[in-house]
CSV table of C-alpha atoms in Angstrom, one decimal:
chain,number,residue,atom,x,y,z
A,1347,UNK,CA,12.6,8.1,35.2
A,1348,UNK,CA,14.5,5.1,33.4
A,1349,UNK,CA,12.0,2.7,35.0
A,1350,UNK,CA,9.1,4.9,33.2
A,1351,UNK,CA,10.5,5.1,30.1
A,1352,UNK,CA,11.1,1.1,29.9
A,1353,UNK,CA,7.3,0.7,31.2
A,1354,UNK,CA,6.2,3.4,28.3
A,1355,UNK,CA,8.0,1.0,25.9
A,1356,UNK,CA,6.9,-2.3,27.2
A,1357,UNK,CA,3.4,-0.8,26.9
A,1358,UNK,CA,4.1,0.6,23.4
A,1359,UNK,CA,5.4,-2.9,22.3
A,1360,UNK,CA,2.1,-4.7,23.8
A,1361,UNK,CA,-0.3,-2.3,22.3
A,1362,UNK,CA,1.2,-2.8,18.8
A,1363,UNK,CA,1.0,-6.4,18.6
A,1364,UNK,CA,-2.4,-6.4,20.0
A,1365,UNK,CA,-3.2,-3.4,17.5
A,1366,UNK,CA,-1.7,-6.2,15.0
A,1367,UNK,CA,-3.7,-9.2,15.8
A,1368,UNK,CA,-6.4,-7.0,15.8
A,1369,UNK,CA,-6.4,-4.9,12.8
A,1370,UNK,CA,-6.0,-8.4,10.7
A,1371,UNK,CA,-9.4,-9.4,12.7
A,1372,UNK,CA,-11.3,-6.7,11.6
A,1373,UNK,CA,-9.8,-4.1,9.6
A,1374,UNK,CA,-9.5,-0.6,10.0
A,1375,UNK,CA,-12.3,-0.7,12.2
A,1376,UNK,CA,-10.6,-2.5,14.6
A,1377,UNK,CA,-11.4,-0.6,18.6
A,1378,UNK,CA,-9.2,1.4,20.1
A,1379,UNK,CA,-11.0,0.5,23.1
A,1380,UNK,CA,-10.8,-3.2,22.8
A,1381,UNK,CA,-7.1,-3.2,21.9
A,1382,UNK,CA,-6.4,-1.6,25.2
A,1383,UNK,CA,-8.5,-4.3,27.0
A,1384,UNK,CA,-6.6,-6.8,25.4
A,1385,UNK,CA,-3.2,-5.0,26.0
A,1386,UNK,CA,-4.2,-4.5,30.0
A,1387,UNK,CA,-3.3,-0.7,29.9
A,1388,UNK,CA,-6.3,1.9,29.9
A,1389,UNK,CA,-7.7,4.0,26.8
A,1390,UNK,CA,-5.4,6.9,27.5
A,1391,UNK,CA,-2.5,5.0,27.5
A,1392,UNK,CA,-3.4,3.9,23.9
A,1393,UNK,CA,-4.2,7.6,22.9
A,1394,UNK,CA,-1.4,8.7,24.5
A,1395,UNK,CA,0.9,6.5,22.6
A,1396,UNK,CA,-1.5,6.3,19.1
A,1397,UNK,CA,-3.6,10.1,19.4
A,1398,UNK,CA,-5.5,9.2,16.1
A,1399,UNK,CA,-6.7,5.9,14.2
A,1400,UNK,CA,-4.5,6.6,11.1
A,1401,UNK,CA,-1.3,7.2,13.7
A,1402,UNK,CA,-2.0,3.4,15.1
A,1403,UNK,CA,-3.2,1.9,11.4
A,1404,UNK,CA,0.3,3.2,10.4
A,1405,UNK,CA,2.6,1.5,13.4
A,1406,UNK,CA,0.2,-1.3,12.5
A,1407,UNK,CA,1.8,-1.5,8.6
A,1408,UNK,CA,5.0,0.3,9.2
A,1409,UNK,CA,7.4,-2.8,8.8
A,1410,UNK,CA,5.5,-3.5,5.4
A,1411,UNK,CA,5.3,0.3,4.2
A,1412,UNK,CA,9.3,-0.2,4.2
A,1413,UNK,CA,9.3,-3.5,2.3
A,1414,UNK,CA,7.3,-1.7,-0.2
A,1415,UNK,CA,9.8,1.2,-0.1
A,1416,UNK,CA,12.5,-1.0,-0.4
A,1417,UNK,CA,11.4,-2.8,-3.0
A,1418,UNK,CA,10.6,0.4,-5.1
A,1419,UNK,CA,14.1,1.5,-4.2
A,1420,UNK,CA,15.5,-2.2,-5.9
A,1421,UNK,CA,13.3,-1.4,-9.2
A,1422,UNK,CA,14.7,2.0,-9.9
A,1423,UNK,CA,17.4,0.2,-11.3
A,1424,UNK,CA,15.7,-2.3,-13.5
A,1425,UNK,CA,16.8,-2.2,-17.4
A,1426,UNK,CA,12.9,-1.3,-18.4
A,1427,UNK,CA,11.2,1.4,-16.6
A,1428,UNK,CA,7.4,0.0,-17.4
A,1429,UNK,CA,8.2,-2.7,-16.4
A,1430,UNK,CA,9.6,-1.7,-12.8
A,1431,UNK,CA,6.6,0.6,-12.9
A,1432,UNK,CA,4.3,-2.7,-13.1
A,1433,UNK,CA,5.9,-4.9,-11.0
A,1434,UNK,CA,6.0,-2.4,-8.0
A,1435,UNK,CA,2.3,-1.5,-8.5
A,1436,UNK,CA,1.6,-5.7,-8.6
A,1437,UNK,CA,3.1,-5.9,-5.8
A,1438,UNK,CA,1.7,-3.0,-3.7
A,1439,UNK,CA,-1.8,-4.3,-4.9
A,1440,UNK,CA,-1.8,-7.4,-4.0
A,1441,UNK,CA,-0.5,-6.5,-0.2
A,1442,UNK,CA,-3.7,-3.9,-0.2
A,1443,UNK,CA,-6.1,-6.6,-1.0
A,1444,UNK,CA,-4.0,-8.7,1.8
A,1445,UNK,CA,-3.4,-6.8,4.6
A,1446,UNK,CA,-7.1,-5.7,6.3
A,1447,UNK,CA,-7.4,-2.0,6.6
A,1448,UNK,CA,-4.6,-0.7,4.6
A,1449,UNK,CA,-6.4,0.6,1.5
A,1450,UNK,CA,-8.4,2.5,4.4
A,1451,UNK,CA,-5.2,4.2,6.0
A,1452,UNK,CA,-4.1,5.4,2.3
A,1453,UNK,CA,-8.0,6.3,1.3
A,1454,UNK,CA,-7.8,9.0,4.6
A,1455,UNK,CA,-4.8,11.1,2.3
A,1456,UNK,CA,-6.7,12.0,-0.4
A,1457,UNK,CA,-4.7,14.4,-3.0
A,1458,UNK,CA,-6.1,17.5,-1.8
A,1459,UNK,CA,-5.0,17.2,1.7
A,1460,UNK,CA,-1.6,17.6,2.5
A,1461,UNK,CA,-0.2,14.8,4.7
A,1462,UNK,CA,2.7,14.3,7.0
A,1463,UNK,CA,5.8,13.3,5.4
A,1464,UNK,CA,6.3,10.3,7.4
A,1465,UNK,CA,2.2,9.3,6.3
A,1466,UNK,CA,1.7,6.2,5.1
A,1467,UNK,CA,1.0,7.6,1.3
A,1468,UNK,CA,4.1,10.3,1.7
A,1469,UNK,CA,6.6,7.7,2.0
A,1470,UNK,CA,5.2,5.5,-0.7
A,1471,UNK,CA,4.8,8.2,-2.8
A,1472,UNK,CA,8.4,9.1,-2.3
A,1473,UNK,CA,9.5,5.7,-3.0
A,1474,UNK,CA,7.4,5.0,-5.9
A,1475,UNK,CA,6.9,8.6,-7.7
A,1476,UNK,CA,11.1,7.9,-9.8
A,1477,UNK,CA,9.2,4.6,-11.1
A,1478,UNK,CA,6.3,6.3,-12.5
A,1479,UNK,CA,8.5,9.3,-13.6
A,1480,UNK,CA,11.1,6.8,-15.3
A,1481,UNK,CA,8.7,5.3,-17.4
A,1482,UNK,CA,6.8,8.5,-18.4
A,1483,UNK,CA,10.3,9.6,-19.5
A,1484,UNK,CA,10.3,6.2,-21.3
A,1485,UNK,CA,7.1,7.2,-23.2
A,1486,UNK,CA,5.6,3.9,-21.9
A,1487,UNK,CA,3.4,5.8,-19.3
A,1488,UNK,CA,1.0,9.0,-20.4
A,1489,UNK,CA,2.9,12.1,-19.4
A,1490,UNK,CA,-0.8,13.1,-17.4
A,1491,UNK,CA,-0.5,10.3,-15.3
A,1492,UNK,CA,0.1,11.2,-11.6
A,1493,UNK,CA,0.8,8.8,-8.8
A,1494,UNK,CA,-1.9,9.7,-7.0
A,1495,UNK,CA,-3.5,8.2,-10.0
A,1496,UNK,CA,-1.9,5.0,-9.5
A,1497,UNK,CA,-2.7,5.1,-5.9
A,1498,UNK,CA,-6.4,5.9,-6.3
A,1499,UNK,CA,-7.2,3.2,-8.6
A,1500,UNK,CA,-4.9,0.4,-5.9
A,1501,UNK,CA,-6.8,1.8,-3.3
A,1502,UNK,CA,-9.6,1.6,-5.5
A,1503,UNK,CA,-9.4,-1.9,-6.2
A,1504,UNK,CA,-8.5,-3.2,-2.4
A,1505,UNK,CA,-11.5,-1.6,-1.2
A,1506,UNK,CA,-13.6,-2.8,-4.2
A,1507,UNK,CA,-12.4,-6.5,-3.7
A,1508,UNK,CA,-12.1,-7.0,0.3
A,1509,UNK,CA,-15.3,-8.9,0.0
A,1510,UNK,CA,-14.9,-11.0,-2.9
A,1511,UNK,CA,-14.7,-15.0,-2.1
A,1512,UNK,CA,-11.2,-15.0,-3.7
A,1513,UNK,CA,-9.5,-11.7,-3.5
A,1514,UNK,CA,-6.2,-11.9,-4.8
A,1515,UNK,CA,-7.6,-13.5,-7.5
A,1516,UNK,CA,-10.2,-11.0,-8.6
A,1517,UNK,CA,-7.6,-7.6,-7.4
A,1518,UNK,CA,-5.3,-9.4,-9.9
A,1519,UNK,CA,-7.5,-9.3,-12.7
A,1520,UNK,CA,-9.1,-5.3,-12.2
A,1521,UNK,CA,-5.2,-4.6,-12.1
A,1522,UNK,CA,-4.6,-6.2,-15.6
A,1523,UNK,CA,-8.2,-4.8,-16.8
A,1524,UNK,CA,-6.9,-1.8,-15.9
A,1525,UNK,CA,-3.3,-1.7,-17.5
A,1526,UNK,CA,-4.8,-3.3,-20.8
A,1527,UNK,CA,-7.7,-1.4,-21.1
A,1528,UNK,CA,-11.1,-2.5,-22.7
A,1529,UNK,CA,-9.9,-3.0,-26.1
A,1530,UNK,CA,-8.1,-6.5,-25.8
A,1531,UNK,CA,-7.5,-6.5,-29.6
A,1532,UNK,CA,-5.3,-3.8,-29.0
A,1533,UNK,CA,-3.1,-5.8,-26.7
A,1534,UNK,CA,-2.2,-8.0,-23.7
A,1535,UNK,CA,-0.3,-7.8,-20.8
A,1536,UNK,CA,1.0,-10.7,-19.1
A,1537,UNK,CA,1.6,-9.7,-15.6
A,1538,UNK,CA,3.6,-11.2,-12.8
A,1539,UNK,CA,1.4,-14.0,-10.8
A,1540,UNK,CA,2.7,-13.3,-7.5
A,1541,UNK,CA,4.5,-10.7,-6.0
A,1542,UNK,CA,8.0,-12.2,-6.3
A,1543,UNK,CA,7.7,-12.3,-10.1
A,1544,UNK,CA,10.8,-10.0,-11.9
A,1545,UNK,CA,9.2,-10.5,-15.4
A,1546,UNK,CA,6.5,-8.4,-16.9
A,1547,UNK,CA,6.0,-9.2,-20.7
A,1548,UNK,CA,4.4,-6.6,-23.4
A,1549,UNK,CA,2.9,-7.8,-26.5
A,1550,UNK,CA,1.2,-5.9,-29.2
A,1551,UNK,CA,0.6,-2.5,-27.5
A,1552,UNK,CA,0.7,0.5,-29.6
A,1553,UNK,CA,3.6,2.7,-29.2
A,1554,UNK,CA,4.3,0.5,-25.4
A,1555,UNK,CA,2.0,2.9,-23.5
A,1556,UNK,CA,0.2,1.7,-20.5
């Protein structure tokens, strides 16, 4: 019994990483069928281990779905609330545009259905939902605005973007379209260039909404 439980790891282990190497190759898309090729175990062991897509997508991301967790968890505590609010969505955008087939594991939980709480979007939204709440309390975020909002329009702008010849670049720019909105004589946002950034500066926006 202990030997099939180490085997039923060891094969869990190999399946991942090739599940890894292959979801960065081609996206959600990647085969279920090929990965077990690659892994040297049969289709059933993959099922058996991963019984949907979405289950396998998120083992594929769950080591970053914490470091975006975490790092929501680290903002909560930030002096400003917008800003933490805009930093964490930065951040989470730029990993969508990055990471191949994530915007398409968080565009299968759309707000109508009612996913797991261990789903991809659950746990984010967990994470992320005191940010949004904090700066709605702040008066810097429309009282209206859901985070299912916030996590259509990343999704949104991962999947719009996949394509583009310089991604990060043109995600980046959507974002702070977005968050300014059309009317630039009403204001600017300077946002943080990379992920890492701590400083988000307002200038000129009426009453510091978003």
């Amino acid at each position: 019994m202990t030997g099939q439980r180490s085997d039923a790891r060891r094969n869990y282990q190999r399946i991942l990483a090739v599940a890894e190497a292959e979801v960065a190759a081609r996206g959600a898309e990647a085969s279920q069928e090929q990965i077990a090729r690659i892994a040297g175990v049969g289709s059933a062991t993959v099922r058996r281990h991963f019984p949907t897509r979405r289950a396998l997508l998120e083992a594929v991301f769950q080591e970053r779905i914490e470091g975006l967790c975490e790092r929501a968890h680290r903002l909560s505590t930030a002096e400003d609330g917008r800003t933490a609010l805009l930093e964490w969505l930065h951040a989470f955008v730029l990993y969508a545009v990055s990471a191949r087939g994530f915007a398409h594991v968080l565009s299968y939980e759309p707000p109508t259905e009612k996913p797991s709480p261990n789903s991809c979007g659950s746990r984010i939204e967990a994470a992320a939902t005191p940010l949004l709440q904090r700066a709605i309390h702040d008066k810097a975020v429309e009282p209206h605005v859901t985070f299912h909002d916030l996590l259509t329009l990343s999704v949104g702008i991962a999947l719009a973007t996949e394509h583009h010849a310089d991604p990060d670049t043109q995600a980046d720019r959507l974002l702070r379209l977005a968050v300014e909105g059309l009317s630039p004589e009403q204001g600017t946002v300077r946002m943080p260039r990379d992920s890492g950034s701590s400083a988000l500066v307002t200038e000129n926006l009426p009453d510091g909404h978003v």
